[in-house]
XYZ file of C-alpha atoms in Angstrom:
155
model
C -18.400 6.910 116.358
C -20.698 5.485 113.793
C -23.555 7.140 115.487
C -21.658 10.449 115.287
C -21.217 9.915 111.589
C -24.663 9.222 111.030
C -25.841 12.154 113.064
C -23.376 14.162 110.989
C -24.700 12.750 107.868
C -28.295 13.648 108.809
C -27.453 17.264 109.782
C -25.416 17.511 106.466
C -27.988 15.643 104.475
C -30.601 18.559 104.207
C -27.762 20.743 103.281
C -26.162 18.362 101.075
C -29.526 17.608 99.282
C -30.085 21.418 98.780
C -26.616 21.764 97.206
C -27.324 18.647 95.033
C -30.629 20.036 94.033
C -29.087 23.437 93.171
C -26.338 21.893 91.294
C -28.781 19.645 89.560
C -30.856 22.697 88.546
C -27.859 24.493 87.466
C -26.618 21.578 85.417
C -30.250 21.269 83.927
C -30.132 25.018 83.066
C -26.794 24.589 81.494
C -28.268 21.449 79.553
C -31.065 23.585 78.336
C -28.693 26.343 77.092
C -26.471 23.943 75.549
C -29.472 22.222 73.877
C -30.747 25.528 72.571
C -27.374 26.505 71.339
C -27.071 23.045 69.650
C -30.602 23.651 67.960
C -29.574 26.987 67.022
C -26.467 25.733 65.469
C -28.237 23.054 63.741
C -30.755 25.553 62.291
C -27.559 27.547 61.057
C -26.255 24.476 59.515
C -29.539 23.739 57.795
C -29.663 27.338 56.580
C -26.055 27.089 55.347
C -26.940 23.786 53.623
C -29.750 25.416 51.883
C -27.513 28.177 50.886
C -24.803 25.852 49.691
C -27.622 23.964 47.704
C -28.673 27.337 46.311
C -25.052 28.172 45.607
C -24.562 24.852 43.985
C -27.556 25.441 41.854
C -26.409 28.832 40.827
C -22.906 27.395 40.155
C -24.823 24.755 37.858
C -26.710 27.510 36.162
C -23.835 29.575 35.647
C -21.940 26.619 34.146
C -24.874 25.902 31.788
C -25.120 29.568 30.958
C -21.310 29.549 30.352
C -21.535 26.620 28.027
C -24.427 28.210 26.139
C -22.446 31.516 25.932
C -19.437 29.527 24.608
C -21.589 27.745 22.059
C -23.028 30.960 20.936
C -19.810 32.665 20.614
C -18.377 29.760 18.632
C -21.401 29.974 16.502
C -20.963 33.680 16.020
C -17.191 33.378 15.249
C -18.115 30.637 12.433
C -20.795 33.076 11.062
C -18.348 35.897 11.306
C -15.625 34.101 9.448
C -18.209 33.205 6.860
C -19.265 36.793 6.393
C -15.716 37.883 6.353
C -14.976 35.308 3.627
C -18.003 36.532 1.725
C -16.848 40.122 2.149
C -13.533 39.327 0.659
C -14.987 37.478 -2.287
C -17.357 40.463 -2.825
C -14.473 42.878 -2.561
C -12.552 40.858 -5.118
C -15.509 40.783 -7.316
C -15.994 44.500 -7.040
C -12.355 45.172 -7.967
C -12.568 42.852 -10.900
C -15.917 44.633 -12.011
C -13.989 48.236 -11.627
C -11.166 46.810 -13.852
C -13.803 45.649 -16.347
C -15.645 48.921 -16.161
C -12.517 50.951 -16.804
C -11.658 48.636 -19.837
C -15.205 49.247 -21.148
C -14.886 52.829 -20.566
C -11.683 53.217 -22.333
C -13.144 51.068 -25.249
C -16.241 53.171 -25.289
C -13.971 56.313 -25.444
C -12.107 54.812 -28.300
C -15.403 54.059 -30.070
C -16.767 57.451 -29.182
C -13.545 58.986 -30.899
C -14.124 56.693 -33.779
C -17.762 57.858 -34.094
C -16.778 61.361 -33.888
C -14.338 60.930 -36.757
C -16.987 59.035 -38.695
C -19.637 61.617 -37.990
C -17.120 64.437 -39.299
C -16.581 62.389 -42.433
C -20.152 61.997 -42.966
C -20.850 65.598 -42.208
C -18.310 66.725 -44.731
C -19.670 64.267 -47.385
C -23.297 65.497 -46.676
C -22.111 69.135 -46.910
C -20.177 68.324 -50.326
C -23.395 66.579 -51.624
C -25.466 69.513 -50.383
C -23.344 72.105 -52.202
C -23.363 69.930 -55.415
C -27.167 69.765 -55.307
C -27.405 73.433 -54.343
C -25.253 74.373 -57.551
C -27.368 72.068 -59.728
C -30.827 73.228 -58.765
C -29.996 76.877 -58.039
C -31.635 79.210 -60.426
C -28.891 80.971 -62.185
C -31.015 84.171 -62.600
C -32.712 84.606 -59.257
C -30.165 82.621 -57.399
C -32.752 80.799 -55.286
C -32.947 77.227 -54.627
C -36.406 75.664 -54.927
C -37.483 73.939 -51.649
C -40.473 72.022 -53.021
C -41.306 70.324 -56.320
C -41.854 70.740 -59.148
C -38.592 72.341 -60.181
C -39.062 74.852 -62.930
C -35.989 75.620 -64.847
C -35.318 78.787 -66.545
C -35.338 78.985 -70.269
């Protein structure tokens, strides 16, 4: 029986080694496919890792930009507040100046009215003086008033 088993093994041996060889080749092809897939996944991971680094860099830049923006915004708000306070101060000054201007206008109108009255009084005095002088130097005969000197008088 041992001889039969050995002859069966010999007969099955070439067949068995062919099967083993094909199985080995199949396993080798599967190993290559898995290796290629593994390398592809590694490349994918590297690309994604680079993208994540780029993303992290963008996030960091955005964070820096956000801080700069917030600082600028804060500076702007402080400057705006200063300008608003200055504007309020200038508005109050303007209102005070308007009030002073109106007071000056009223005083000026009062002085103008006084000046008009004084002018009218002076005009009246001048006219009275003019009439008195006119009467004193007017020639009673010809009724003319001399305009230049010497003034002759009628006998």
